[in-house]
mmCIF file of N, CA and C in Angstrom:
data_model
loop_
_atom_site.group_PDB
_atom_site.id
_atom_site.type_symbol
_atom_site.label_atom_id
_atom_site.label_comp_id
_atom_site.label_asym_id
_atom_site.label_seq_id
_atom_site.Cartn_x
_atom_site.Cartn_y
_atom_site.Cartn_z
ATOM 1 N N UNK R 17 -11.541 -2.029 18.147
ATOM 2 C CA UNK R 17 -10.372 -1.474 17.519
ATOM 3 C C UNK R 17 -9.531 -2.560 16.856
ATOM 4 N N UNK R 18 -9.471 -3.700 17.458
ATOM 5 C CA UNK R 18 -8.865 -4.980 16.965
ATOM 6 C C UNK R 18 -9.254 -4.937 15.207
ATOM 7 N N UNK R 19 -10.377 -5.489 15.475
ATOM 8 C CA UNK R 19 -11.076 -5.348 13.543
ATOM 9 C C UNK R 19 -10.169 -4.356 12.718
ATOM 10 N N UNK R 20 -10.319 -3.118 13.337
ATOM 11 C CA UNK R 20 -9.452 -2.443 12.242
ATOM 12 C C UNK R 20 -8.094 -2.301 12.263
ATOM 13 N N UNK R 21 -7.422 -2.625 12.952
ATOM 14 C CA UNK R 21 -6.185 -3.202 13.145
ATOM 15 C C UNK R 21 -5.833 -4.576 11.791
ATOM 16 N N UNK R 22 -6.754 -5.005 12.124
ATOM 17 C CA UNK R 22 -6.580 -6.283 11.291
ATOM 18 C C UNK R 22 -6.987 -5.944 9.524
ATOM 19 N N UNK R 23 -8.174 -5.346 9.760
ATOM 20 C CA UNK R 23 -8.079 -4.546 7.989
ATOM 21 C C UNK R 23 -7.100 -3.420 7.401
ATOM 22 N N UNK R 24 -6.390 -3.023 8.632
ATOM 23 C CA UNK R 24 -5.208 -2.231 7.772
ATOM 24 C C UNK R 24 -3.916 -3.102 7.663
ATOM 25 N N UNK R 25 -3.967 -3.774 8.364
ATOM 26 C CA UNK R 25 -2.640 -4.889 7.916
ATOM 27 C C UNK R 25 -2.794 -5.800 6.882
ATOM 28 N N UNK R 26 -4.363 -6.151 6.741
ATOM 29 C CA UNK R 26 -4.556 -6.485 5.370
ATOM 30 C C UNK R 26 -4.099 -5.649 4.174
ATOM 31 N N UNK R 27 -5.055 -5.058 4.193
ATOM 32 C CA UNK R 27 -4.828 -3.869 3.210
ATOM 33 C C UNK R 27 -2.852 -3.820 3.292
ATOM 34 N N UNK R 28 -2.561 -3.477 3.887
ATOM 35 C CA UNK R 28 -1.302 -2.894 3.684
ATOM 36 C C UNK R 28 -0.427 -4.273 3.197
ATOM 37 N N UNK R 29 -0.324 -5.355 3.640
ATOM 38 C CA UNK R 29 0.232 -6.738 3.262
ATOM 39 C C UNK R 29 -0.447 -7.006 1.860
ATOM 40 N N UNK R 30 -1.658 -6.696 1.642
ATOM 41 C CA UNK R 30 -1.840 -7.235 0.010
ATOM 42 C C UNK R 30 -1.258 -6.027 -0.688
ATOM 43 N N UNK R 31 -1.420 -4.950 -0.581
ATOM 44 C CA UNK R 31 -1.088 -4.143 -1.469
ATOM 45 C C UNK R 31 0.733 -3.921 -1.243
ATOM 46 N N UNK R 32 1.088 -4.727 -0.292
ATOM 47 C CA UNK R 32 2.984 -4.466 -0.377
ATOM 48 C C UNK R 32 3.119 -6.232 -1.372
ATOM 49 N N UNK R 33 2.392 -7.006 -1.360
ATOM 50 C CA UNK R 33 2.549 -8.304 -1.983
ATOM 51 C C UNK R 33 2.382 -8.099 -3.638
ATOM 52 N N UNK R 34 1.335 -6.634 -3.638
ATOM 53 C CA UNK R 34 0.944 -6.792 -5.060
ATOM 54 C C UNK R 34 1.786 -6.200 -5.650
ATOM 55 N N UNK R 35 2.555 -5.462 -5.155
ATOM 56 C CA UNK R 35 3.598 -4.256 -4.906
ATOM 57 C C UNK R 35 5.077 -5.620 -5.773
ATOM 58 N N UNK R 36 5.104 -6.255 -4.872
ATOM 59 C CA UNK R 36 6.416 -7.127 -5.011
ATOM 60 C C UNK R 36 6.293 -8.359 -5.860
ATOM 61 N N UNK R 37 5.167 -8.977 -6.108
ATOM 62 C CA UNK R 37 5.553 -9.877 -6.796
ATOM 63 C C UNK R 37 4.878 -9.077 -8.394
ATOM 64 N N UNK R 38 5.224 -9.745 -9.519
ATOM 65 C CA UNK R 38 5.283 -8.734 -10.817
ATOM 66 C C UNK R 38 3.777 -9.058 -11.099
ATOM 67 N N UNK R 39 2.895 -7.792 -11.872
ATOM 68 C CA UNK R 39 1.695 -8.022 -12.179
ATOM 69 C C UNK R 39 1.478 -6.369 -10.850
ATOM 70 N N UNK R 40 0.149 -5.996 -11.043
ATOM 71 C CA UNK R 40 -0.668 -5.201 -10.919
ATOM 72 C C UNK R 40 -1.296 -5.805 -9.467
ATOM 73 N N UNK R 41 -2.105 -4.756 -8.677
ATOM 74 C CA UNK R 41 -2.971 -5.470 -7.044
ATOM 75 C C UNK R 41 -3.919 -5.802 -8.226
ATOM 76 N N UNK R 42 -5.242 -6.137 -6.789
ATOM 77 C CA UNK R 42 -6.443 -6.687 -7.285
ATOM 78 C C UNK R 42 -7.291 -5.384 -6.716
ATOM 79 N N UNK R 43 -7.159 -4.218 -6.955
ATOM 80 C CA UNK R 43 -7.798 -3.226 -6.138
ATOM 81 C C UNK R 43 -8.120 -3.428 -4.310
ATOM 82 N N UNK R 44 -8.518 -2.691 -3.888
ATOM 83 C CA UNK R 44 -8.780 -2.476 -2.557
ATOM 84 C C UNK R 44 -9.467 -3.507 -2.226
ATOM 85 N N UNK R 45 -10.530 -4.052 -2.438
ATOM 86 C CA UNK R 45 -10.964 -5.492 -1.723
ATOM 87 C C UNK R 45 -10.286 -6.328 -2.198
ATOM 88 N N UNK R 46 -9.624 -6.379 -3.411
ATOM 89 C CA UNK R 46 -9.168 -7.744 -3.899
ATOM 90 C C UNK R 46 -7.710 -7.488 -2.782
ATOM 91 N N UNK R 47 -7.267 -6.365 -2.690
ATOM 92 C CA UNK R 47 -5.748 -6.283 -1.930
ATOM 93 C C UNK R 47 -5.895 -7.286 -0.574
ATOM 94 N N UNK R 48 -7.109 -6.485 -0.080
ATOM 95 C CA UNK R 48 -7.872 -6.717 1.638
ATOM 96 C C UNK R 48 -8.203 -8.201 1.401
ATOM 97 N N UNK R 49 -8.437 -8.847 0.562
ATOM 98 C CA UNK R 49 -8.880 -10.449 1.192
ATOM 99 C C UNK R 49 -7.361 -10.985 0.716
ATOM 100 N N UNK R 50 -6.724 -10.640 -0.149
ATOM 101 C CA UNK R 50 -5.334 -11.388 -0.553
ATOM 102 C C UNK R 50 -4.200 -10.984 0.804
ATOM 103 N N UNK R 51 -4.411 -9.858 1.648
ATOM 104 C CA UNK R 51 -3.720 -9.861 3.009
ATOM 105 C C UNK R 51 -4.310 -10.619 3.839
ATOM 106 N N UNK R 52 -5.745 -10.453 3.924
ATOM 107 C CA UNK R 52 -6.276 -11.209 5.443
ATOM 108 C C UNK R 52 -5.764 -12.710 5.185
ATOM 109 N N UNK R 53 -6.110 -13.196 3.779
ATOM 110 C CA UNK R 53 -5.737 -15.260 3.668
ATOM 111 C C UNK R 53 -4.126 -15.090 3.725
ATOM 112 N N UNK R 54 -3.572 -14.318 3.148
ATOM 113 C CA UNK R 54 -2.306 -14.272 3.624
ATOM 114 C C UNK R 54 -1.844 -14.436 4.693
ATOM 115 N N UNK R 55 -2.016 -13.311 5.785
ATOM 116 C CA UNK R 55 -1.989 -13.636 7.117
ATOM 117 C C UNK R 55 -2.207 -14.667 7.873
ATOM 118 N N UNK R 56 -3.252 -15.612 7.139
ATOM 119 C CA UNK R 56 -3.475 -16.169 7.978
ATOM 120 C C UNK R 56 -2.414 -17.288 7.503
ATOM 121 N N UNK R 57 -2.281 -17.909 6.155
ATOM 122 C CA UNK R 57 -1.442 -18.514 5.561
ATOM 123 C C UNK R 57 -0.279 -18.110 6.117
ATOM 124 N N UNK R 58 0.685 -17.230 6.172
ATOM 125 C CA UNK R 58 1.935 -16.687 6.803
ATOM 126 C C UNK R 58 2.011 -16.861 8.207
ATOM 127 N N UNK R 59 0.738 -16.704 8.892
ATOM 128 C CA UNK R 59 1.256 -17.721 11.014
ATOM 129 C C UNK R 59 1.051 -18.642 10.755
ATOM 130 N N UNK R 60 0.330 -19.452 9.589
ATOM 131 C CA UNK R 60 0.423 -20.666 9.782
ATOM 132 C C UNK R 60 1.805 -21.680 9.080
ATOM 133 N N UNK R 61 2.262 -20.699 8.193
ATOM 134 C CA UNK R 61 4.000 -21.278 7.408
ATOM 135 C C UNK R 61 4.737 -21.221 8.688
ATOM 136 N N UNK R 62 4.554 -19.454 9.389
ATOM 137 C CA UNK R 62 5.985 -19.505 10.720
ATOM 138 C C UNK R 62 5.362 -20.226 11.721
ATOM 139 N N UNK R 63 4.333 -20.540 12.177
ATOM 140 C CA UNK R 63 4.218 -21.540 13.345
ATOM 141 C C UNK R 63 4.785 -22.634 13.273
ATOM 142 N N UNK R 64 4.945 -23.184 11.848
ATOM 143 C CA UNK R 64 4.481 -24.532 10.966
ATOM 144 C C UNK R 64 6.500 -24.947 11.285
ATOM 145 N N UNK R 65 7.030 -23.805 10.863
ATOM 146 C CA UNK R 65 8.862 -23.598 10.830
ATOM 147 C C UNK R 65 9.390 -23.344 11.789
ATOM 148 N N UNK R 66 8.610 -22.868 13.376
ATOM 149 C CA UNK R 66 9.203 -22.613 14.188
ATOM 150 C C UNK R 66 9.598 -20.991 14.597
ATOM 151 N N UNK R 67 9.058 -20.351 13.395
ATOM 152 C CA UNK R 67 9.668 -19.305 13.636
ATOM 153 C C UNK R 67 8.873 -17.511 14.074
ATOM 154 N N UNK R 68 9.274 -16.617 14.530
ATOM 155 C CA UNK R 68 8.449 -15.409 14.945
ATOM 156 C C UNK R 68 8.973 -14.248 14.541
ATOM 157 N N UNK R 69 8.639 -13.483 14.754
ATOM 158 C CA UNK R 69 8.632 -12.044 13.677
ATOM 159 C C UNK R 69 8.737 -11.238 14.752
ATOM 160 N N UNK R 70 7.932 -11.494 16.018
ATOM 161 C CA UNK R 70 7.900 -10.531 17.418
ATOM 162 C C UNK R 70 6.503 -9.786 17.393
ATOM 163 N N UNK R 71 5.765 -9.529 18.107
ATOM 164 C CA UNK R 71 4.564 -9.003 18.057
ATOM 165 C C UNK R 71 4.589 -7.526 17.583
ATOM 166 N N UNK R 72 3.199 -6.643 17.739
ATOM 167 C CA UNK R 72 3.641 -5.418 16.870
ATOM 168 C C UNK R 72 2.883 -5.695 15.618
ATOM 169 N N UNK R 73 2.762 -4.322 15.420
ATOM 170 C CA UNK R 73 2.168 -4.108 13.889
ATOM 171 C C UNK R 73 3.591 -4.240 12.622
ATOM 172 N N UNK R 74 4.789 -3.847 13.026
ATOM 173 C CA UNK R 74 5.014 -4.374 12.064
ATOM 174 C C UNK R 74 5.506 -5.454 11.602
ATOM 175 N N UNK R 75 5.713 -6.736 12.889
ATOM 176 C CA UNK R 75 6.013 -7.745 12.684
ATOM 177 C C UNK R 75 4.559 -8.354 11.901
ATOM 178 N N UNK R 76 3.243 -8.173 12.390
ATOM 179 C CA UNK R 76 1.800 -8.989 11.795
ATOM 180 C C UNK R 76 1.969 -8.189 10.020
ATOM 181 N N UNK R 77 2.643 -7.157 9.783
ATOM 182 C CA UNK R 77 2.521 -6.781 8.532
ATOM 183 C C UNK R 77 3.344 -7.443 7.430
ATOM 184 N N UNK R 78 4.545 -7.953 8.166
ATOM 185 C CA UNK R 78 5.884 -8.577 7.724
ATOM 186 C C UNK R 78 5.629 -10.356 7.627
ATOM 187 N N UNK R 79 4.394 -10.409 8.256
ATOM 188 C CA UNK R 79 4.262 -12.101 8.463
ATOM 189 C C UNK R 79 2.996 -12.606 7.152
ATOM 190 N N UNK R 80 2.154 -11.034 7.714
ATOM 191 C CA UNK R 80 0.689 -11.079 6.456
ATOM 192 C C UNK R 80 1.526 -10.467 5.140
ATOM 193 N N UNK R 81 2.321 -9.912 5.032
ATOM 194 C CA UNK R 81 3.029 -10.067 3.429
ATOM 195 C C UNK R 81 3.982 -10.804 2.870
ATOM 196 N N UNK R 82 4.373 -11.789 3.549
ATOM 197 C CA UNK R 82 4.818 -12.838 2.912
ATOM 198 C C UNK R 82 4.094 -13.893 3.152
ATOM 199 N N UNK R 83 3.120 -13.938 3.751
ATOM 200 C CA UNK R 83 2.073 -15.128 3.613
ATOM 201 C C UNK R 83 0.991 -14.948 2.301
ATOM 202 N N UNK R 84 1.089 -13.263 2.386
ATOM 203 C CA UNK R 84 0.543 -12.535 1.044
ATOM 204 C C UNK R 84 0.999 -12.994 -0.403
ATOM 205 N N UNK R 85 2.372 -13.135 -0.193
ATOM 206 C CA UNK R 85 3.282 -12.981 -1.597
ATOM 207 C C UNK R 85 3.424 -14.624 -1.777
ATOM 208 N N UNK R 86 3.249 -15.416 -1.030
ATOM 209 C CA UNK R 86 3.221 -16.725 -1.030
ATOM 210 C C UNK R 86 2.325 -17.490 -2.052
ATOM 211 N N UNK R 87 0.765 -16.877 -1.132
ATOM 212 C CA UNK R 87 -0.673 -16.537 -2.255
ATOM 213 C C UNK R 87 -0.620 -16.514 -3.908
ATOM 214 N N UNK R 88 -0.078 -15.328 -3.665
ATOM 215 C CA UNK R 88 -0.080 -14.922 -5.137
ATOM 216 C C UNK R 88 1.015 -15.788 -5.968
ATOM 217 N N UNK R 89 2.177 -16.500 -5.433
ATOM 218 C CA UNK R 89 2.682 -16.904 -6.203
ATOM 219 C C UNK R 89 2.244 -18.304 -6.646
ATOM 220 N N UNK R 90 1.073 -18.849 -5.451
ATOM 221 C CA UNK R 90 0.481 -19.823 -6.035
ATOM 222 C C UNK R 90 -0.802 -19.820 -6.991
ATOM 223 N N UNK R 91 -1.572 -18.711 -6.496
ATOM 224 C CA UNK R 91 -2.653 -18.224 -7.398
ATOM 225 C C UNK R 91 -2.006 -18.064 -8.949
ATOM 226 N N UNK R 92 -0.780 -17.541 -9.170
ATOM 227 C CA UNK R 92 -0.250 -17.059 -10.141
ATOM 228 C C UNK R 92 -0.079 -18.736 -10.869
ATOM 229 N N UNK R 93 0.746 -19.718 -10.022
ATOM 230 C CA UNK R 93 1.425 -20.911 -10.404
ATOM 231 C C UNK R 93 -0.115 -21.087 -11.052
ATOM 232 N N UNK R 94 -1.008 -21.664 -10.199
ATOM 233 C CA UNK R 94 -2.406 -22.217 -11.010
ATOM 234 C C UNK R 94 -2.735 -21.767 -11.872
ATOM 235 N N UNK R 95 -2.722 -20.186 -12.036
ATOM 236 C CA UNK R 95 -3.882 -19.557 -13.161
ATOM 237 C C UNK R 95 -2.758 -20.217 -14.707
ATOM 238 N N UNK R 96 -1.948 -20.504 -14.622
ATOM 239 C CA UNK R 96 -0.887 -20.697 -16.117
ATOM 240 C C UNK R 96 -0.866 -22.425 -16.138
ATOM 241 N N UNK R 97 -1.518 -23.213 -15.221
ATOM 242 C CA UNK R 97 -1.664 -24.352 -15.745
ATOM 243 C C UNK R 97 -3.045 -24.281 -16.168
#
């Protein structure tokens, strides 16, 4: 049950990232791998700062979409150099 726990918080963190930063998602797999590296990118920023969100689905959704939106704003920074 874990696994899918973890693909709907993907899913749901890329597609709230694609949601918020400007531009269009990457469809359903592109959403699902831009949440999962997110996530993982986002415990590794709040570990990195000290800081926690609280366990729970919607704290891992709140941590994988701004680790999400982080992503994209660097994917975004690169693709224009």
């Amino acid at each position: 049950m874990g696994l899918i726990w973890f693909l709907v918080v993907g899913i749901v963190a890329g597609w709230l990232a694609g949601t918020l930063v400007k531009g269009g998602g990457f469809g359903l797999i592109g959403d699902l791998v831009v949440g999962i590296v997110g996530a993982f990118l986002g415990g590794f920023l709040f570990n990195t700062f000290g800081v926690s969100m609280g366990g729970g689905l919607l704290g891992s959704i709140l941590v994988a979409t701004i680790g999400a939106v982080v992503l994209l704003f660097l994917i975004r920074l690169i693709k224009r150099v």
